[in-house]
mmCIF file with all atom_site columns, C-alpha atoms in Angstrom:
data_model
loop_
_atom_site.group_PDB
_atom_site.id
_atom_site.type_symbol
_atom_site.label_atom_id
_atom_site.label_alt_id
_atom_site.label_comp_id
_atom_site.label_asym_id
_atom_site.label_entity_id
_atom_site.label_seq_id
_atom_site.pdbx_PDB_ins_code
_atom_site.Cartn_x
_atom_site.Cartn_y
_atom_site.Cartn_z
_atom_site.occupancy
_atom_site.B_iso_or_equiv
_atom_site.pdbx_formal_charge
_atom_site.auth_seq_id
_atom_site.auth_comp_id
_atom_site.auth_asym_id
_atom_site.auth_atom_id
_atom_site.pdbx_PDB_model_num
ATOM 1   C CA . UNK A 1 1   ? 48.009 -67.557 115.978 1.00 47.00 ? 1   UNK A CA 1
ATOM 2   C CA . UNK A 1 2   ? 45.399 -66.078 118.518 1.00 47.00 ? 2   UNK A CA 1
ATOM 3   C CA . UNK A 1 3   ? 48.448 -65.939 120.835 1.00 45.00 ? 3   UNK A CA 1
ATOM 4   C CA . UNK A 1 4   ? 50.678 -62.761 118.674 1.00 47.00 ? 4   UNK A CA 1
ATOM 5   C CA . UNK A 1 5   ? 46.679 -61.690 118.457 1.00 47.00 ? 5   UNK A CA 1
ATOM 6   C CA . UNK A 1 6   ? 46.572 -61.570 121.720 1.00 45.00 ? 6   UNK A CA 1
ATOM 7   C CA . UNK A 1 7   ? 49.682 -59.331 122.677 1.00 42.00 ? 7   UNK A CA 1
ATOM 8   C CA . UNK A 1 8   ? 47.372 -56.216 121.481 1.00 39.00 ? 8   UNK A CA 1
ATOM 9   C CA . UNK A 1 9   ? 44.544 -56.360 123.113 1.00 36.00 ? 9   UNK A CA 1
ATOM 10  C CA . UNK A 1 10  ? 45.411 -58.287 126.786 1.00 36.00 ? 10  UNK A CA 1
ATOM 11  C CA . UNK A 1 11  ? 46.611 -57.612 129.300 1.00 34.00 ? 11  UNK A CA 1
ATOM 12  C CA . UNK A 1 12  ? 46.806 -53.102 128.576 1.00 32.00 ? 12  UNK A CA 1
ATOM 13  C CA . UNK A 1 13  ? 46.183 -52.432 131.973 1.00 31.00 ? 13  UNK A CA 1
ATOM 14  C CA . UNK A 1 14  ? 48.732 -55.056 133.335 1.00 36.00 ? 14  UNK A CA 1
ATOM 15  C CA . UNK A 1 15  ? 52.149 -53.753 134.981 1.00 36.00 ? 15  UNK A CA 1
ATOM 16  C CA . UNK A 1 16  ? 55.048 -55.076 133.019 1.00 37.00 ? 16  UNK A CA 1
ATOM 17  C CA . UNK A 1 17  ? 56.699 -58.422 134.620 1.00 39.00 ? 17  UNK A CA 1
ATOM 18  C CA . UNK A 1 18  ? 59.927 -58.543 134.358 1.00 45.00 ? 18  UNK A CA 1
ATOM 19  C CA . UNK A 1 19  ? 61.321 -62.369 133.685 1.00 61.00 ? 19  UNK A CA 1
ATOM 20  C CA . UNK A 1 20  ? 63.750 -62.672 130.821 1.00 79.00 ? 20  UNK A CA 1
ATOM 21  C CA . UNK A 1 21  ? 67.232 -62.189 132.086 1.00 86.00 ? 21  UNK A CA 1
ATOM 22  C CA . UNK A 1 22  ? 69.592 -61.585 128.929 1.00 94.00 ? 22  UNK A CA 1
ATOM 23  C CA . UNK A 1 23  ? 72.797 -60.945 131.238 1.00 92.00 ? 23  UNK A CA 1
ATOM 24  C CA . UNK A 1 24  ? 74.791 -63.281 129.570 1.00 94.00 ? 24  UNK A CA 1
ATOM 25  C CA . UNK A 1 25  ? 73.577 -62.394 126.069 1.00 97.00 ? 25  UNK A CA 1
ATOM 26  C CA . UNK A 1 26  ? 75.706 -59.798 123.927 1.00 97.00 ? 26  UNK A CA 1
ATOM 27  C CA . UNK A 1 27  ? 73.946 -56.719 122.650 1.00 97.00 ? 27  UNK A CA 1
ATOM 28  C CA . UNK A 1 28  ? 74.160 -56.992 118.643 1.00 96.00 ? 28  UNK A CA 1
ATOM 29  C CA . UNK A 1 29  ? 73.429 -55.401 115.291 1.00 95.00 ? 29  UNK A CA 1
ATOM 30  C CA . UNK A 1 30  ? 70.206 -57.253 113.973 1.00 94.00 ? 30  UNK A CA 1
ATOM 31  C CA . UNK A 1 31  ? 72.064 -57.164 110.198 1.00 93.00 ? 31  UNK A CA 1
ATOM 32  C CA . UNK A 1 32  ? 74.504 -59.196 111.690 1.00 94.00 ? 32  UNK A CA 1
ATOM 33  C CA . UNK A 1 33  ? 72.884 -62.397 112.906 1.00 93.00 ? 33  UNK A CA 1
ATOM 34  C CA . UNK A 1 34  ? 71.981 -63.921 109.332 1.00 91.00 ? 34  UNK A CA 1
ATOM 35  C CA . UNK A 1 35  ? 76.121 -63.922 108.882 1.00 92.00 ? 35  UNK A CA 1
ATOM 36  C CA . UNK A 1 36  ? 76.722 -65.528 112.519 1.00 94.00 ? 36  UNK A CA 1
ATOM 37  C CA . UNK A 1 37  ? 74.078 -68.077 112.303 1.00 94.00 ? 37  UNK A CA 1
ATOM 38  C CA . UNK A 1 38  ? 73.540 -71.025 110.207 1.00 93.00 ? 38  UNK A CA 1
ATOM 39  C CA . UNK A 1 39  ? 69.924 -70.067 110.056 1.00 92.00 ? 39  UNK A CA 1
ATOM 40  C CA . UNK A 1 40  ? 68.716 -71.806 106.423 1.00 90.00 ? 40  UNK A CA 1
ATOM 41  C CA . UNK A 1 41  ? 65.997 -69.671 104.978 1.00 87.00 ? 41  UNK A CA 1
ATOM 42  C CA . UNK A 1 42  ? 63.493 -70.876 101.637 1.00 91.00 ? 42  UNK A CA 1
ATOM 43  C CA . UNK A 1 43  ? 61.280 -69.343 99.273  1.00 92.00 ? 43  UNK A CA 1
ATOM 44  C CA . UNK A 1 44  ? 58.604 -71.998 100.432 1.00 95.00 ? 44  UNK A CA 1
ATOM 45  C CA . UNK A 1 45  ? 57.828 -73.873 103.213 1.00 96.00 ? 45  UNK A CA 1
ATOM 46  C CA . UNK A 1 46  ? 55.478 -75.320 105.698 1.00 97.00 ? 46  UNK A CA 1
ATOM 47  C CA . UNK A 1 47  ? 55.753 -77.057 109.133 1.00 97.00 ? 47  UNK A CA 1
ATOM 48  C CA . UNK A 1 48  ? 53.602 -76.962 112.667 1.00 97.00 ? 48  UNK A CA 1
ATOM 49  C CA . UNK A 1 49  ? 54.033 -75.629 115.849 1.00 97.00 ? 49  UNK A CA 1
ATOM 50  C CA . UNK A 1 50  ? 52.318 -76.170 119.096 1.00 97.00 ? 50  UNK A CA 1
ATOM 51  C CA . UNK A 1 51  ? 51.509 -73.244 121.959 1.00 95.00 ? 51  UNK A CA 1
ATOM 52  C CA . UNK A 1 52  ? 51.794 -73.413 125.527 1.00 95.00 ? 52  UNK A CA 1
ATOM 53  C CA . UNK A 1 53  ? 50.920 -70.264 127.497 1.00 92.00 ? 53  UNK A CA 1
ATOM 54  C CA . UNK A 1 54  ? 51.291 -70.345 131.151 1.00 92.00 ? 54  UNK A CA 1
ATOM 55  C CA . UNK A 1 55  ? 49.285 -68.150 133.616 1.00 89.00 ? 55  UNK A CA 1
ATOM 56  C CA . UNK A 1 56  ? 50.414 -68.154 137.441 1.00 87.00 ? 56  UNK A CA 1
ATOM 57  C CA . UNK A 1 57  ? 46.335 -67.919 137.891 1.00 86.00 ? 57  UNK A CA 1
ATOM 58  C CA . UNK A 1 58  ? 45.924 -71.379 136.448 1.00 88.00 ? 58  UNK A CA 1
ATOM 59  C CA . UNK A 1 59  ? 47.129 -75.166 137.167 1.00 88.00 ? 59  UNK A CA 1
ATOM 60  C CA . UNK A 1 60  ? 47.502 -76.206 133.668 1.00 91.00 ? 60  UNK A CA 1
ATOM 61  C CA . UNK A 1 61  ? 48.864 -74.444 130.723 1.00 92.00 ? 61  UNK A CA 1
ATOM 62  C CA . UNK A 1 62  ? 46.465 -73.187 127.957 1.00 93.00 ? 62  UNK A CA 1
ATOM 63  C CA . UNK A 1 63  ? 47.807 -75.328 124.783 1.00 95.00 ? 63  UNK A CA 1
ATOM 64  C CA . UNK A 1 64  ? 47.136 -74.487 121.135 1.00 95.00 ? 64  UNK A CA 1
ATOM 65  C CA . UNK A 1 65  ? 48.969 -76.372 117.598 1.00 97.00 ? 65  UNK A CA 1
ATOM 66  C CA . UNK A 1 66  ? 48.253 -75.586 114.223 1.00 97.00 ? 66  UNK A CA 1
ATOM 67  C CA . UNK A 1 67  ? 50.714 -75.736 110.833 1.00 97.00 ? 67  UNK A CA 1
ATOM 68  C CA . UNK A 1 68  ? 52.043 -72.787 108.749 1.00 97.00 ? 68  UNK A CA 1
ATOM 69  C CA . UNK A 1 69  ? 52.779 -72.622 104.961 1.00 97.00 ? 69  UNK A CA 1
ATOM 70  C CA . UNK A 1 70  ? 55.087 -69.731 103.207 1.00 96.00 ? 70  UNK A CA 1
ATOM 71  C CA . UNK A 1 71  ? 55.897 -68.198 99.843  1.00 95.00 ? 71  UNK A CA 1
ATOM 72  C CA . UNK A 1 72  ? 58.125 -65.549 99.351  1.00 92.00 ? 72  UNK A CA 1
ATOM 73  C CA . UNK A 1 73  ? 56.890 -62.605 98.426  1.00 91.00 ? 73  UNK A CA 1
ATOM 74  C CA . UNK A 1 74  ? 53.663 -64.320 98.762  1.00 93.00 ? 74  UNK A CA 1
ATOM 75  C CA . UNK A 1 75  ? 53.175 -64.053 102.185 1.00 93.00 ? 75  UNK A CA 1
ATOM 76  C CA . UNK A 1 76  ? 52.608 -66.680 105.809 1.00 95.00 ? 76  UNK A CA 1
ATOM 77  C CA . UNK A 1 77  ? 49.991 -68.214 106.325 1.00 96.00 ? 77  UNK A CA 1
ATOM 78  C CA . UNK A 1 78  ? 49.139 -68.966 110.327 1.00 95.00 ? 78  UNK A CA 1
ATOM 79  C CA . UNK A 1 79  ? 46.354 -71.585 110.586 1.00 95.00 ? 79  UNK A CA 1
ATOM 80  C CA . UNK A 1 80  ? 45.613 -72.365 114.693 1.00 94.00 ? 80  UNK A CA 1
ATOM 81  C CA . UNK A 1 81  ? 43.447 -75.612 114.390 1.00 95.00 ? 81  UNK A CA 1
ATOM 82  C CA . UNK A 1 82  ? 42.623 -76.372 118.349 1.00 92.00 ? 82  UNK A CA 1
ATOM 83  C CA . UNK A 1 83  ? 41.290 -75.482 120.308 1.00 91.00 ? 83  UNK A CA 1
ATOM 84  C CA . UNK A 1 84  ? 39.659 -72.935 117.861 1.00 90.00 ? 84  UNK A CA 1
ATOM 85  C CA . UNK A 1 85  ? 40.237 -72.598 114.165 1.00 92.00 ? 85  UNK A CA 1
ATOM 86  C CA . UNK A 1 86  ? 42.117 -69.515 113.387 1.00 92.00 ? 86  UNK A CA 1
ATOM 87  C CA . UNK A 1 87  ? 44.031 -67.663 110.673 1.00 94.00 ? 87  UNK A CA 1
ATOM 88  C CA . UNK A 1 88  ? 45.941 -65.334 109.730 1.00 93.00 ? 88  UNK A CA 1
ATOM 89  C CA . UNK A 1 89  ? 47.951 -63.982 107.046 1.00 95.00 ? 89  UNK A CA 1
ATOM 90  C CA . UNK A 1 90  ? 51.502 -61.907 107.167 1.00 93.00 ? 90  UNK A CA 1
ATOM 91  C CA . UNK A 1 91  ? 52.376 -59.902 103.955 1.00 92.00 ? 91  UNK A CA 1
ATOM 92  C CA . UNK A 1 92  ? 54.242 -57.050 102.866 1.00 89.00 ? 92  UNK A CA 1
ATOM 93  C CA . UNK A 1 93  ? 51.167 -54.971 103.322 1.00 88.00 ? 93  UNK A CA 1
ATOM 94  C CA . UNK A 1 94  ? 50.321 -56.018 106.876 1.00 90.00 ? 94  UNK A CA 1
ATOM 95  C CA . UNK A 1 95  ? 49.051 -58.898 109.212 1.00 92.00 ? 95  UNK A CA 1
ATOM 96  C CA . UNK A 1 96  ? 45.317 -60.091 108.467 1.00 94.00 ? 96  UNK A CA 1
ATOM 97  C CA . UNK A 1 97  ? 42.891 -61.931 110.642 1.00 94.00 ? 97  UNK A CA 1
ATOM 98  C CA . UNK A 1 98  ? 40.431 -64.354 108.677 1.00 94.00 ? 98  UNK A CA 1
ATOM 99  C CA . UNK A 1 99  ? 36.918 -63.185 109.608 1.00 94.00 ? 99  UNK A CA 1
ATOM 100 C CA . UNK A 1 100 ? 33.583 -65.487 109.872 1.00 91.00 ? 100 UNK A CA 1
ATOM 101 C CA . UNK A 1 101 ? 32.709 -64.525 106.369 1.00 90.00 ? 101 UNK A CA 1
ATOM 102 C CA . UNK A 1 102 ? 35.891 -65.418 104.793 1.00 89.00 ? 102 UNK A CA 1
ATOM 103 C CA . UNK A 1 103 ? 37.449 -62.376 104.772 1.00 92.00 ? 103 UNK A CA 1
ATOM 104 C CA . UNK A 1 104 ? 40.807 -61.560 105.344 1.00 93.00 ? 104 UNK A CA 1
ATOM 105 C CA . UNK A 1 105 ? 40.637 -57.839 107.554 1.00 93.00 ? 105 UNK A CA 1
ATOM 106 C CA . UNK A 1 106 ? 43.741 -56.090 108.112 1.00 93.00 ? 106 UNK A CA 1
ATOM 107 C CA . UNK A 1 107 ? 45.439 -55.818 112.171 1.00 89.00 ? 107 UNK A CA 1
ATOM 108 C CA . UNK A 1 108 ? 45.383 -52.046 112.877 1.00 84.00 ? 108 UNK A CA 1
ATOM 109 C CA . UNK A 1 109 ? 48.416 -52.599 115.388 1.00 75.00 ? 109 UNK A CA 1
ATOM 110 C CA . UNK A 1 110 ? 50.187 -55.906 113.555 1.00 83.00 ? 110 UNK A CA 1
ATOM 111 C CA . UNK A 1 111 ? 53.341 -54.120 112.925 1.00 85.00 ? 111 UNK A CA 1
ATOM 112 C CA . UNK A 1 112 ? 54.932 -55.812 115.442 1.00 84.00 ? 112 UNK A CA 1
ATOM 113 C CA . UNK A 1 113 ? 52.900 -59.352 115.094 1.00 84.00 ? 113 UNK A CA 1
ATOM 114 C CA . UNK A 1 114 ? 54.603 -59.275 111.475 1.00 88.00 ? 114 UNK A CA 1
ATOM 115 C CA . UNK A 1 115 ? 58.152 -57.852 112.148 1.00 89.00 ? 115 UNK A CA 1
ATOM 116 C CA . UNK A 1 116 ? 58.541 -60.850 114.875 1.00 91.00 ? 116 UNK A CA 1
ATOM 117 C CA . UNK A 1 117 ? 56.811 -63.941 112.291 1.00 89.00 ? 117 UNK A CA 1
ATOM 118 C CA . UNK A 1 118 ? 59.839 -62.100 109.429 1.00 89.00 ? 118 UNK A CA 1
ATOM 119 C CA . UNK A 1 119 ? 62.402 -62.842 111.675 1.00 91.00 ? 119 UNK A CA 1
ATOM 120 C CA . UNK A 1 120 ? 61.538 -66.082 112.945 1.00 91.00 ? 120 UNK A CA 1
ATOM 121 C CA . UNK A 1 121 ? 60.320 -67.458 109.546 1.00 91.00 ? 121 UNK A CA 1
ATOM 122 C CA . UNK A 1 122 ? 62.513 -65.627 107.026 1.00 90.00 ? 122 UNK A CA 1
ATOM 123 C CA . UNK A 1 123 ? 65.594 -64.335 109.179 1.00 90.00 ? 123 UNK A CA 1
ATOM 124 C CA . UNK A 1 124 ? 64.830 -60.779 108.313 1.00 90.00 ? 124 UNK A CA 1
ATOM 125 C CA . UNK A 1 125 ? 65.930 -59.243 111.908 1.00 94.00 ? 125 UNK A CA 1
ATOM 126 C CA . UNK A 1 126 ? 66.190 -55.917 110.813 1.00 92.00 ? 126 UNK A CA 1
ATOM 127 C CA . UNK A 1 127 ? 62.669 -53.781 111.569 1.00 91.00 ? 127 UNK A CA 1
ATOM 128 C CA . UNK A 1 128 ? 62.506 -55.674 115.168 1.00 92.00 ? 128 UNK A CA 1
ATOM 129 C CA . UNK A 1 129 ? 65.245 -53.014 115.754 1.00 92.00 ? 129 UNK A CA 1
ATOM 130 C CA . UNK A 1 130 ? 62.306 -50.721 115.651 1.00 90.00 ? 130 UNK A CA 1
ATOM 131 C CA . UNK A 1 131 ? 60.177 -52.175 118.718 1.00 90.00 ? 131 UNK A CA 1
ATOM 132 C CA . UNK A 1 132 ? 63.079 -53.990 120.922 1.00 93.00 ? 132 UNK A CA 1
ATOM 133 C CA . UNK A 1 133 ? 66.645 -54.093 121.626 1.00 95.00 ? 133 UNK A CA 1
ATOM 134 C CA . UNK A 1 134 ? 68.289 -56.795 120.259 1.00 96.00 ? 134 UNK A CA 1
ATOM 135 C CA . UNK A 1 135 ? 70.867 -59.700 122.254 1.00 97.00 ? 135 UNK A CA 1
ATOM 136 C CA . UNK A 1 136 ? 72.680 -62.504 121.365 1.00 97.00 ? 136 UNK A CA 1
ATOM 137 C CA . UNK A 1 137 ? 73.881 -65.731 122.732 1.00 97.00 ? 137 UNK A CA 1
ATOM 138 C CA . UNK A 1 138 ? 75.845 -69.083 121.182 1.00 97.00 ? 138 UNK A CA 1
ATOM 139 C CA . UNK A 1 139 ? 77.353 -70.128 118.226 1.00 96.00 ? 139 UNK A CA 1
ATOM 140 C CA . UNK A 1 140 ? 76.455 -70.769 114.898 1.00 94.00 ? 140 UNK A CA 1
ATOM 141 C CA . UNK A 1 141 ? 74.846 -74.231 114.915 1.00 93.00 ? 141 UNK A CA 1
ATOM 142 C CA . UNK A 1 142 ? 72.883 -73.482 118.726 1.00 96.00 ? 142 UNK A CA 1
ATOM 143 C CA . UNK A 1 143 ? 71.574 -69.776 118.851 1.00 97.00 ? 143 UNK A CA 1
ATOM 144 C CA . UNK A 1 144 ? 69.387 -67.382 120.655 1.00 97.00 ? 144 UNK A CA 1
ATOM 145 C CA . UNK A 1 145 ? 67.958 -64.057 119.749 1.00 97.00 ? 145 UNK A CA 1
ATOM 146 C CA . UNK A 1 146 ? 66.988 -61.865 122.901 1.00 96.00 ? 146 UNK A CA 1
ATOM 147 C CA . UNK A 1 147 ? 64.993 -59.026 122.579 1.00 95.00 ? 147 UNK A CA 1
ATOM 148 C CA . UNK A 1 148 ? 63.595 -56.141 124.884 1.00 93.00 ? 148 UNK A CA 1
ATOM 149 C CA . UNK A 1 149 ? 60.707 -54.150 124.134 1.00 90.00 ? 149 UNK A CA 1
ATOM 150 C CA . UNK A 1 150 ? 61.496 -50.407 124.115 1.00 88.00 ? 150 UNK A CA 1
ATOM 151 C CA . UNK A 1 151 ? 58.292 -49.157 124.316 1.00 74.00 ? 151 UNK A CA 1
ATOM 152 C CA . UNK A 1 152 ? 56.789 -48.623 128.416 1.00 67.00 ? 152 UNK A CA 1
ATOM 153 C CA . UNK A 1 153 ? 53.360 -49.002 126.936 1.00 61.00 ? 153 UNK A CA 1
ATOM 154 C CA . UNK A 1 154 ? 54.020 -51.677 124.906 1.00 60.00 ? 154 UNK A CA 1
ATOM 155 C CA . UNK A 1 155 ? 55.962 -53.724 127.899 1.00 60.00 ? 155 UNK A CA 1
ATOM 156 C CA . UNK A 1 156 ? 52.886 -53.484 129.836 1.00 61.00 ? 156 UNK A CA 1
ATOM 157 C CA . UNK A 1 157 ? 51.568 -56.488 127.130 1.00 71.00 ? 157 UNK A CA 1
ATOM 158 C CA . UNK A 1 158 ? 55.178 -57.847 125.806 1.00 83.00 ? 158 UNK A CA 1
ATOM 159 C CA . UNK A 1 159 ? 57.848 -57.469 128.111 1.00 88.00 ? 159 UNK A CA 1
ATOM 160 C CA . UNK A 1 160 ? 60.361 -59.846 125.588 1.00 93.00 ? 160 UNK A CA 1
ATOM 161 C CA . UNK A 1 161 ? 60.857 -62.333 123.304 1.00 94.00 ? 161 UNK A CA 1
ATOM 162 C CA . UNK A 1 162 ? 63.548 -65.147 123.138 1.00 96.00 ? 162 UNK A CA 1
ATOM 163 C CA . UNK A 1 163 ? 63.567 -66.828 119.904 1.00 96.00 ? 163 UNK A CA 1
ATOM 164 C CA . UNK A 1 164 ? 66.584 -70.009 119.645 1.00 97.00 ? 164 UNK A CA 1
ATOM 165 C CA . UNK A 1 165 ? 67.245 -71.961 117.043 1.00 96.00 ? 165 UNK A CA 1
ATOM 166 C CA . UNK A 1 166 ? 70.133 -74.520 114.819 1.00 96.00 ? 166 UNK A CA 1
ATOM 167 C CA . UNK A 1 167 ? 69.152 -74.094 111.583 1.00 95.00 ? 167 UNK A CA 1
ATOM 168 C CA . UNK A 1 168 ? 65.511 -73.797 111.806 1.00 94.00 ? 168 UNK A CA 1
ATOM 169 C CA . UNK A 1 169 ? 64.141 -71.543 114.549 1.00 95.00 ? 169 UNK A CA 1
ATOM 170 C CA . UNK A 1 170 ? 62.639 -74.460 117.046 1.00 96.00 ? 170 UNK A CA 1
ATOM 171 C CA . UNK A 1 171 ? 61.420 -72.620 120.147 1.00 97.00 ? 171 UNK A CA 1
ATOM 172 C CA . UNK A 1 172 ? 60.113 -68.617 120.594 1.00 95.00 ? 172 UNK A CA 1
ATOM 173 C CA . UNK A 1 173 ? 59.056 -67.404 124.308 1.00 95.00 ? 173 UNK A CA 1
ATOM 174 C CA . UNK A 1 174 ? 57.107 -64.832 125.430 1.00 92.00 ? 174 UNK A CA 1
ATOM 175 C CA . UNK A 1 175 ? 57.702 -63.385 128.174 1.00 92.00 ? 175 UNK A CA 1
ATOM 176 C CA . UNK A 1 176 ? 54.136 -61.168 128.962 1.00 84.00 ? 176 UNK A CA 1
ATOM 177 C CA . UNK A 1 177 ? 52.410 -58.971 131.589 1.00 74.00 ? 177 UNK A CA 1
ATOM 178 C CA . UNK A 1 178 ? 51.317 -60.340 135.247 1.00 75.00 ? 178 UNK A CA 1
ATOM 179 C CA . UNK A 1 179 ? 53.684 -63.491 135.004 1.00 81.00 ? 179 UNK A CA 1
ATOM 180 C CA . UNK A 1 180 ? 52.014 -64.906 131.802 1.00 88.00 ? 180 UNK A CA 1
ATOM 181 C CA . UNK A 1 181 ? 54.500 -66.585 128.901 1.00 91.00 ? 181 UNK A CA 1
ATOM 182 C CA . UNK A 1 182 ? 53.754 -68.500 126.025 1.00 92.00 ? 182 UNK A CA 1
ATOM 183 C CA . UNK A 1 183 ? 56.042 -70.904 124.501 1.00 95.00 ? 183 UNK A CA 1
ATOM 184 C CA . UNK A 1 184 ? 55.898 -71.614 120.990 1.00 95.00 ? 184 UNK A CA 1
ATOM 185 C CA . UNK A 1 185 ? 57.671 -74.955 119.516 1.00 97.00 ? 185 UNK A CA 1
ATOM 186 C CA . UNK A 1 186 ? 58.236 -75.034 115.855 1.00 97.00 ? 186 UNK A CA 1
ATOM 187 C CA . UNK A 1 187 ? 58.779 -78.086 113.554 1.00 97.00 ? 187 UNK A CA 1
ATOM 188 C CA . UNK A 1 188 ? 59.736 -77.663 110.033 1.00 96.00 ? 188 UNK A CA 1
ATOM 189 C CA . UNK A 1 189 ? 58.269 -80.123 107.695 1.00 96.00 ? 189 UNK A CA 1
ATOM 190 C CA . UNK A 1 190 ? 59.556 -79.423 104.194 1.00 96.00 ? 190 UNK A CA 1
ATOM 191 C CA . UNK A 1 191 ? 60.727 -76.294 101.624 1.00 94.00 ? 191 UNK A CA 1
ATOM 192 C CA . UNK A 1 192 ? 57.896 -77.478 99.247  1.00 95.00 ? 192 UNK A CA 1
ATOM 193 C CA . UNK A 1 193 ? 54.660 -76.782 99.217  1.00 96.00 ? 193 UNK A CA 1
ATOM 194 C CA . UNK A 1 194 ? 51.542 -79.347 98.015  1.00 96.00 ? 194 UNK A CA 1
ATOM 195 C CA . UNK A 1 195 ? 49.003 -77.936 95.423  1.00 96.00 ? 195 UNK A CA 1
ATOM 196 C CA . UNK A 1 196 ? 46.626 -77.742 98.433  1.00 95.00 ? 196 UNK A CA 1
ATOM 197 C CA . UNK A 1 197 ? 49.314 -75.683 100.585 1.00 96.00 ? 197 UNK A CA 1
ATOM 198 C CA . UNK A 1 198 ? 49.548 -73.610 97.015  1.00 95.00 ? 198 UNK A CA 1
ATOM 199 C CA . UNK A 1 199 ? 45.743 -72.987 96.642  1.00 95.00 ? 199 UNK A CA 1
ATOM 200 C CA . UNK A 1 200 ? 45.535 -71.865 100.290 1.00 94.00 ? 200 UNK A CA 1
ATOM 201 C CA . UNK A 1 201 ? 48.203 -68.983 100.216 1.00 95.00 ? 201 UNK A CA 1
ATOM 202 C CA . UNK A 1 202 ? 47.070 -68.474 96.505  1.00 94.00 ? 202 UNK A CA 1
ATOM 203 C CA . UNK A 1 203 ? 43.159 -67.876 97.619  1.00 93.00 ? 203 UNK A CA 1
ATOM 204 C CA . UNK A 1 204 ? 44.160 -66.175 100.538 1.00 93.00 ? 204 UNK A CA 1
ATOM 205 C CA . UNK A 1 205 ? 46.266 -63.511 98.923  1.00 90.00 ? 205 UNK A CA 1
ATOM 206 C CA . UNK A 1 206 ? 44.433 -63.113 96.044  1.00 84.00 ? 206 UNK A CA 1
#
């Protein structure tokens, strides 16, 4: 997760890069994609991803995994596990960062953290409308979701985000300031939780 933490607070002095190219993608209505996708969206659920971020600066990407669990109207949990230990929590209240004494603190500017981990989790596409504009490309079994920030200031951290998918979402890029992008591949496990996954969302919402 330290990557979407990340997208506040590096890069602010950067100029924006720009490297998505959506010229082939079709401008859309974000109510529209859950009806032109066969995107499958649970109450509950759980699977892991794995985080490669590439700067031009550096030989090797920077890579990161970790696993995240969900209940609606619960909330996500985001647990990074190397090369740190990190989570953090996405409600309908806000995004929270775990803190060394076990407490969950709220993200002053995780507005946008949360509105991106909605869509890509739960298909709720919606308030992204608020912080990008919004493309499309493919059908409804291979999909992508393109989207440009509006925001000047903003692009000068997050220039865009490409999020594809089949029925899960499996792969979210992001395309940041000074050549830097981070790409995030997701594997979904299962649409039920174990008492442990339970007792984690359950002690962390609590």
């Amino acid at each position: 997760m330290r990557i979407w933490l990340s997208l506040i607070i590096l890069f602010l002095a950067s100029p924006a890069w720009s490297a998505a190219d959506f010229s082939d993608f079709t401008p859309i209505d974000p109510q529209e994609i859950p009806a032109i996708t066969d995107l499958q969206v649970t109450t509950t659920g759980k699977g892991r991803f794995t985080e490669a971020r590439t700067i031009p600066a550096l030989n090797k990407p920077i890579l990161s995994s970790g696993y995240f669990i969900y209940r609606q109207p619960q909330g996500l949990l985001w647990i990074s596990e190397q090369p740190r230990s990190s989570s953090t929590l996405v409600t309908e209240t806000g995004v929270y960062e775990l803190q060394n004494d076990g407490v969950y603190q709220i993200i002053p500017a995780g507005e946008q953290i949360g509105a991106l981990l909605k869509a890509t989790i739960f298909n709720n596409w919606t308030p992204l409308s608020r912080y990008f504009e919004m493309f499309f490309k493919g059908d409804r079994q291979s999909w992508c979701v393109g989207l440009k920030t509006k925001s000047s200031q903003a692009q000068s951290v997050l220039e865009a985000v490409k999020i594809c998918g089949d029925i899960h979402p499996k792969e979210v890029t992001l395309f940041q300031a000074r050549g830097a992008s981070t790409i995030i591949n997701l594997t979904f496990i299962s649409d039920q939780l174990s008492e442990q996954d339970t007792l984690k969302l359950d002690a962390a919402t609590q």
